[in-house]
Structure formats: structure tokens, C-alpha cells
Short mmCIF file of N, CA and C in Angstrom, two decimals:
data_model
loop_
_atom_site.label_atom_id
_atom_site.label_comp_id
_atom_site.label_asym_id
_atom_site.label_seq_id
_atom_site.Cartn_x
_atom_site.Cartn_y
_atom_site.Cartn_z
N MET A 75 0.14 7.30 15.00
CA MET A 75 -0.46 7.58 13.70
C MET A 75 0.64 7.88 12.70
N LEU A 76 0.50 7.43 11.49
CA LEU A 76 1.52 7.63 10.46
C LEU A 76 1.77 9.08 10.14
N MET A 77 0.78 9.93 10.28
CA MET A 77 0.97 11.33 9.94
C MET A 77 2.01 11.99 10.83
N ASN A 78 2.27 11.43 12.00
CA ASN A 78 3.30 11.99 12.86
C ASN A 78 4.67 11.94 12.22
N LEU A 79 4.85 11.07 11.23
CA LEU A 79 6.13 11.01 10.52
C LEU A 79 6.39 12.28 9.72
N TYR A 80 5.35 13.04 9.44
CA TYR A 80 5.50 14.26 8.67
C TYR A 80 5.95 15.44 9.51
N ILE A 81 5.93 15.32 10.80
CA ILE A 81 6.30 16.44 11.67
C ILE A 81 7.82 16.54 11.74
N VAL A 82 8.33 17.73 11.47
CA VAL A 82 9.77 17.96 11.46
C VAL A 82 10.14 18.76 12.70
N HIS A 83 11.14 18.29 13.43
CA HIS A 83 11.60 19.00 14.62
C HIS A 83 13.10 19.24 14.52
N SER A 84 13.53 20.39 14.95
CA SER A 84 14.96 20.66 15.10
C SER A 84 15.09 21.62 16.27
N SER A 85 16.32 21.95 16.61
CA SER A 85 16.52 22.86 17.74
C SER A 85 16.05 24.28 17.41
N LYS A 86 15.95 24.61 16.12
CA LYS A 86 15.59 25.97 15.73
C LYS A 86 14.13 26.11 15.30
N ILE A 87 13.58 25.07 14.67
CA ILE A 87 12.22 25.18 14.15
C ILE A 87 11.40 23.94 14.48
N SER A 88 10.11 24.10 14.47
CA SER A 88 9.20 22.97 14.60
C SER A 88 8.08 23.20 13.59
N ILE A 89 8.00 22.34 12.60
CA ILE A 89 7.01 22.49 11.54
C ILE A 89 5.97 21.40 11.68
N GLN A 90 4.72 21.79 11.69
CA GLN A 90 3.63 20.82 11.67
C GLN A 90 2.70 21.21 10.53
N PHE A 91 2.38 20.25 9.68
CA PHE A 91 1.56 20.53 8.52
C PHE A 91 0.10 20.76 8.92
N ALA A 92 -0.63 21.44 8.05
CA ALA A 92 -2.03 21.78 8.29
C ALA A 92 -2.87 20.51 8.50
N LYS A 93 -3.92 20.63 9.31
CA LYS A 93 -4.79 19.49 9.60
C LYS A 93 -5.42 18.91 8.34
N ARG A 94 -5.71 19.77 7.35
CA ARG A 94 -6.35 19.27 6.12
C ARG A 94 -5.45 18.30 5.37
N LEU A 95 -4.13 18.41 5.57
CA LEU A 95 -3.21 17.47 4.92
C LEU A 95 -3.30 16.08 5.54
N LYS A 96 -3.75 16.00 6.78
CA LYS A 96 -3.85 14.70 7.45
C LYS A 96 -4.92 13.81 6.83
N LYS A 97 -5.77 14.40 5.98
CA LYS A 97 -6.79 13.61 5.29
C LYS A 97 -6.19 12.72 4.20
N PHE A 98 -5.01 13.09 3.72
CA PHE A 98 -4.36 12.33 2.66
C PHE A 98 -3.62 11.14 3.24
N LEU A 99 -3.65 10.05 2.52
CA LEU A 99 -2.91 8.87 2.96
C LEU A 99 -1.42 9.10 2.76
N PRO A 100 -0.59 8.63 3.69
CA PRO A 100 0.86 8.75 3.50
C PRO A 100 1.31 7.94 2.29
N ILE A 101 2.40 8.33 1.71
CA ILE A 101 2.89 7.59 0.55
C ILE A 101 3.30 6.18 0.96
N CYS A 102 3.31 5.29 -0.01
CA CYS A 102 3.58 3.87 0.25
C CYS A 102 4.90 3.65 0.98
N LEU A 103 5.93 4.38 0.59
CA LEU A 103 7.23 4.17 1.22
C LEU A 103 7.20 4.49 2.71
N LEU A 104 6.45 5.50 3.09
CA LEU A 104 6.34 5.81 4.52
C LEU A 104 5.65 4.69 5.27
N ILE A 105 4.66 4.08 4.65
CA ILE A 105 3.97 2.95 5.28
C ILE A 105 4.95 1.79 5.47
N ILE A 106 5.76 1.54 4.45
CA ILE A 106 6.75 0.45 4.53
C ILE A 106 7.78 0.76 5.61
N VAL A 107 8.29 1.98 5.65
CA VAL A 107 9.28 2.36 6.66
C VAL A 107 8.68 2.22 8.05
N HIS A 108 7.44 2.65 8.23
CA HIS A 108 6.78 2.54 9.53
C HIS A 108 6.66 1.08 9.95
N LYS A 109 6.25 0.22 9.03
CA LYS A 109 6.11 -1.21 9.33
C LYS A 109 7.47 -1.82 9.66
N ARG A 110 8.50 -1.44 8.88
CA ARG A 110 9.84 -1.94 9.15
C ARG A 110 10.28 -1.54 10.56
N ASN A 111 10.06 -0.29 10.93
CA ASN A 111 10.45 0.18 12.26
C ASN A 111 9.72 -0.58 13.36
N GLU A 112 8.45 -0.88 13.14
CA GLU A 112 7.69 -1.67 14.12
C GLU A 112 8.31 -3.06 14.29
N LEU A 113 8.65 -3.71 13.17
CA LEU A 113 9.22 -5.05 13.22
C LEU A 113 10.60 -5.05 13.88
N VAL A 114 11.42 -4.06 13.55
CA VAL A 114 12.75 -3.95 14.16
C VAL A 114 12.62 -3.76 15.66
N ALA A 115 11.66 -2.94 16.09
CA ALA A 115 11.43 -2.72 17.51
C ALA A 115 11.02 -4.00 18.23
N LYS A 116 10.40 -4.93 17.49
CA LYS A 116 10.01 -6.22 18.07
C LYS A 116 11.14 -7.25 18.00
N GLY A 117 12.29 -6.84 17.44
CA GLY A 117 13.44 -7.74 17.39
C GLY A 117 13.56 -8.55 16.11
N VAL A 118 12.73 -8.27 15.12
CA VAL A 118 12.81 -8.99 13.84
C VAL A 118 14.03 -8.49 13.07
N ASP A 119 14.84 -9.42 12.54
CA ASP A 119 16.02 -9.06 11.76
C ASP A 119 15.58 -8.73 10.33
N ILE A 120 15.64 -7.46 9.97
CA ILE A 120 15.19 -6.99 8.66
C ILE A 120 16.40 -6.67 7.79
N ILE A 121 16.42 -7.18 6.58
CA ILE A 121 17.47 -6.82 5.62
C ILE A 121 16.95 -5.64 4.81
N ASN A 122 17.65 -4.52 4.92
CA ASN A 122 17.24 -3.30 4.24
C ASN A 122 17.67 -3.37 2.78
N MET A 123 16.72 -3.42 1.86
CA MET A 123 17.01 -3.50 0.43
C MET A 123 16.84 -2.15 -0.27
N ALA A 124 16.70 -1.08 0.52
CA ALA A 124 16.52 0.25 -0.07
C ALA A 124 17.80 0.68 -0.77
N ALA A 125 17.65 1.27 -1.92
CA ALA A 125 18.81 1.74 -2.69
C ALA A 125 19.51 2.85 -1.94
N GLY A 126 20.83 2.72 -1.82
CA GLY A 126 21.61 3.77 -1.19
C GLY A 126 21.47 3.85 0.31
N ASP A 127 20.90 2.85 0.92
CA ASP A 127 20.69 2.90 2.36
C ASP A 127 21.10 1.58 3.00
N PRO A 128 22.36 1.14 2.80
CA PRO A 128 22.76 -0.15 3.36
C PRO A 128 22.83 -0.09 4.88
N ASN A 129 22.49 -1.20 5.51
CA ASN A 129 22.56 -1.26 6.96
C ASN A 129 23.49 -2.38 7.44
N ARG A 130 24.28 -2.92 6.50
CA ARG A 130 25.26 -3.95 6.84
C ARG A 130 26.56 -3.64 6.12
N LEU A 131 27.65 -4.13 6.69
CA LEU A 131 28.96 -3.92 6.07
C LEU A 131 29.08 -4.72 4.78
N THR A 132 29.83 -4.19 3.84
CA THR A 132 30.08 -4.90 2.59
C THR A 132 31.01 -6.08 2.87
N SER A 133 30.71 -7.24 2.29
CA SER A 133 31.52 -8.44 2.50
C SER A 133 32.94 -8.22 2.01
N SER A 134 33.90 -8.86 2.68
CA SER A 134 35.31 -8.65 2.37
C SER A 134 35.67 -9.09 0.96
N HIS A 135 35.06 -10.17 0.44
CA HIS A 135 35.39 -10.61 -0.92
C HIS A 135 34.91 -9.59 -1.96
N ILE A 136 33.84 -8.89 -1.67
CA ILE A 136 33.37 -7.84 -2.58
C ILE A 136 34.32 -6.65 -2.53
N LEU A 137 34.74 -6.27 -1.34
CA LEU A 137 35.71 -5.17 -1.20
C LEU A 137 37.00 -5.49 -1.94
N GLN A 138 37.48 -6.73 -1.82
CA GLN A 138 38.71 -7.14 -2.50
C GLN A 138 38.55 -7.03 -4.02
N ALA A 139 37.44 -7.51 -4.55
CA ALA A 139 37.19 -7.42 -5.99
C ALA A 139 37.11 -5.97 -6.45
N MET A 140 36.51 -5.12 -5.63
CA MET A 140 36.42 -3.70 -5.97
C MET A 140 37.81 -3.07 -6.04
N HIS A 141 38.66 -3.40 -5.07
CA HIS A 141 40.02 -2.86 -5.06
C HIS A 141 40.78 -3.30 -6.31
N GLU A 142 40.59 -4.54 -6.72
CA GLU A 142 41.30 -5.04 -7.90
C GLU A 142 40.89 -4.29 -9.17
N VAL A 143 39.60 -4.06 -9.36
CA VAL A 143 39.17 -3.37 -10.59
C VAL A 143 39.46 -1.87 -10.53
N ILE A 144 39.49 -1.30 -9.34
CA ILE A 144 39.82 0.12 -9.21
C ILE A 144 41.26 0.37 -9.63
N GLU A 145 42.15 -0.55 -9.31
CA GLU A 145 43.57 -0.38 -9.63
C GLU A 145 43.88 -0.64 -11.10
N ASP A 146 42.96 -1.22 -11.86
CA ASP A 146 43.17 -1.48 -13.28
C ASP A 146 42.87 -0.20 -14.07
N ALA A 147 43.92 0.36 -14.70
CA ALA A 147 43.78 1.63 -15.43
C ALA A 147 42.75 1.55 -16.55
N ALA A 148 42.49 0.37 -17.08
CA ALA A 148 41.50 0.23 -18.15
C ALA A 148 40.10 0.63 -17.68
N ASN A 149 39.89 0.64 -16.39
CA ASN A 149 38.58 1.00 -15.83
C ASN A 149 38.46 2.48 -15.50
N HIS A 150 39.47 3.28 -15.85
CA HIS A 150 39.47 4.69 -15.49
C HIS A 150 38.87 5.58 -16.57
N ASN A 151 38.36 5.02 -17.64
CA ASN A 151 37.78 5.79 -18.74
C ASN A 151 36.37 5.30 -19.02
N TYR A 152 35.63 6.12 -19.75
CA TYR A 152 34.33 5.67 -20.23
C TYR A 152 34.56 4.65 -21.34
N PRO A 153 33.68 3.67 -21.48
CA PRO A 153 33.83 2.71 -22.58
C PRO A 153 33.50 3.38 -23.91
N PRO A 154 33.90 2.76 -25.02
CA PRO A 154 33.53 3.31 -26.32
C PRO A 154 32.00 3.40 -26.45
N TYR A 155 31.55 4.30 -27.31
CA TYR A 155 30.11 4.49 -27.51
C TYR A 155 29.41 3.18 -27.85
N GLU A 156 30.04 2.38 -28.70
CA GLU A 156 29.43 1.11 -29.13
C GLU A 156 29.63 -0.01 -28.10
N GLY A 157 30.31 0.29 -27.02
CA GLY A 157 30.57 -0.72 -26.00
C GLY A 157 31.84 -1.49 -26.30
N THR A 158 32.31 -2.25 -25.34
CA THR A 158 33.52 -3.04 -25.55
C THR A 158 33.17 -4.35 -26.23
N LYS A 159 34.14 -4.92 -26.92
CA LYS A 159 33.91 -6.18 -27.63
C LYS A 159 33.47 -7.27 -26.64
N LYS A 160 34.07 -7.26 -25.46
CA LYS A 160 33.74 -8.26 -24.45
C LYS A 160 32.23 -8.29 -24.16
N PHE A 161 31.59 -7.14 -24.15
CA PHE A 161 30.16 -7.08 -23.84
C PHE A 161 29.28 -7.12 -25.08
N ARG A 162 29.87 -6.98 -26.27
CA ARG A 162 29.08 -7.07 -27.49
C ARG A 162 28.96 -8.49 -28.00
N VAL A 163 29.87 -9.36 -27.59
CA VAL A 163 29.86 -10.75 -28.05
C VAL A 163 28.68 -11.47 -27.42
N ARG A 164 27.90 -12.15 -28.26
CA ARG A 164 26.75 -12.90 -27.75
C ARG A 164 27.23 -14.17 -27.08
N ARG A 165 26.78 -14.37 -25.88
CA ARG A 165 27.16 -15.57 -25.12
C ARG A 165 26.05 -16.60 -25.24
N MET A 166 26.43 -17.85 -25.51
CA MET A 166 25.44 -18.93 -25.62
C MET A 166 25.44 -19.75 -24.36
#
């Protein structure tokens, strides 16, 4: 049952929410996470698109590009309030 996802266990405490809370439907994200876990358990290769939760290594060409822009001192400050000319120019 999806409500079991709400039960918190640790070595020091065990919290179980009141039965009346089980009447409420779990939030959409919990349903998605539960479905994803079911599919992964069946061997389906799932690409995790959740923000801040990558499950694959960053490609080497992306890492290289990141290193290049990190080393450029021009990237160490906030841009001007009006933005840089490069980004203000309309591209056709």
C-alpha cells in the first residue's frame, strides 16, 4: 500500500501516522516514485529526470566544458543588471 511510504523508521524512533491520515490520497510525486520503483524492480531502465536527483554520471564532454568556463575569470562575477551585450542582441 502506498501509505507505507509515510512510515519513518530509524534506530532511535519509529513514527507511524494516525489511521485517519490514511484516508487521504498520497501526493502525486509519491505515486510516481512508487511506480518508478516497481518498474526498476522489474528491470526496466528508467532515466530519472527529477531535479537535483541524478542517477547517472555526467558525460565527459559536459565536464570538460564546465571546467573551461569555471577557469574563465569573466564568469566569477554577477552579470550587469541589464545583462551582457551578448545576451541582449536579438538573434535572427
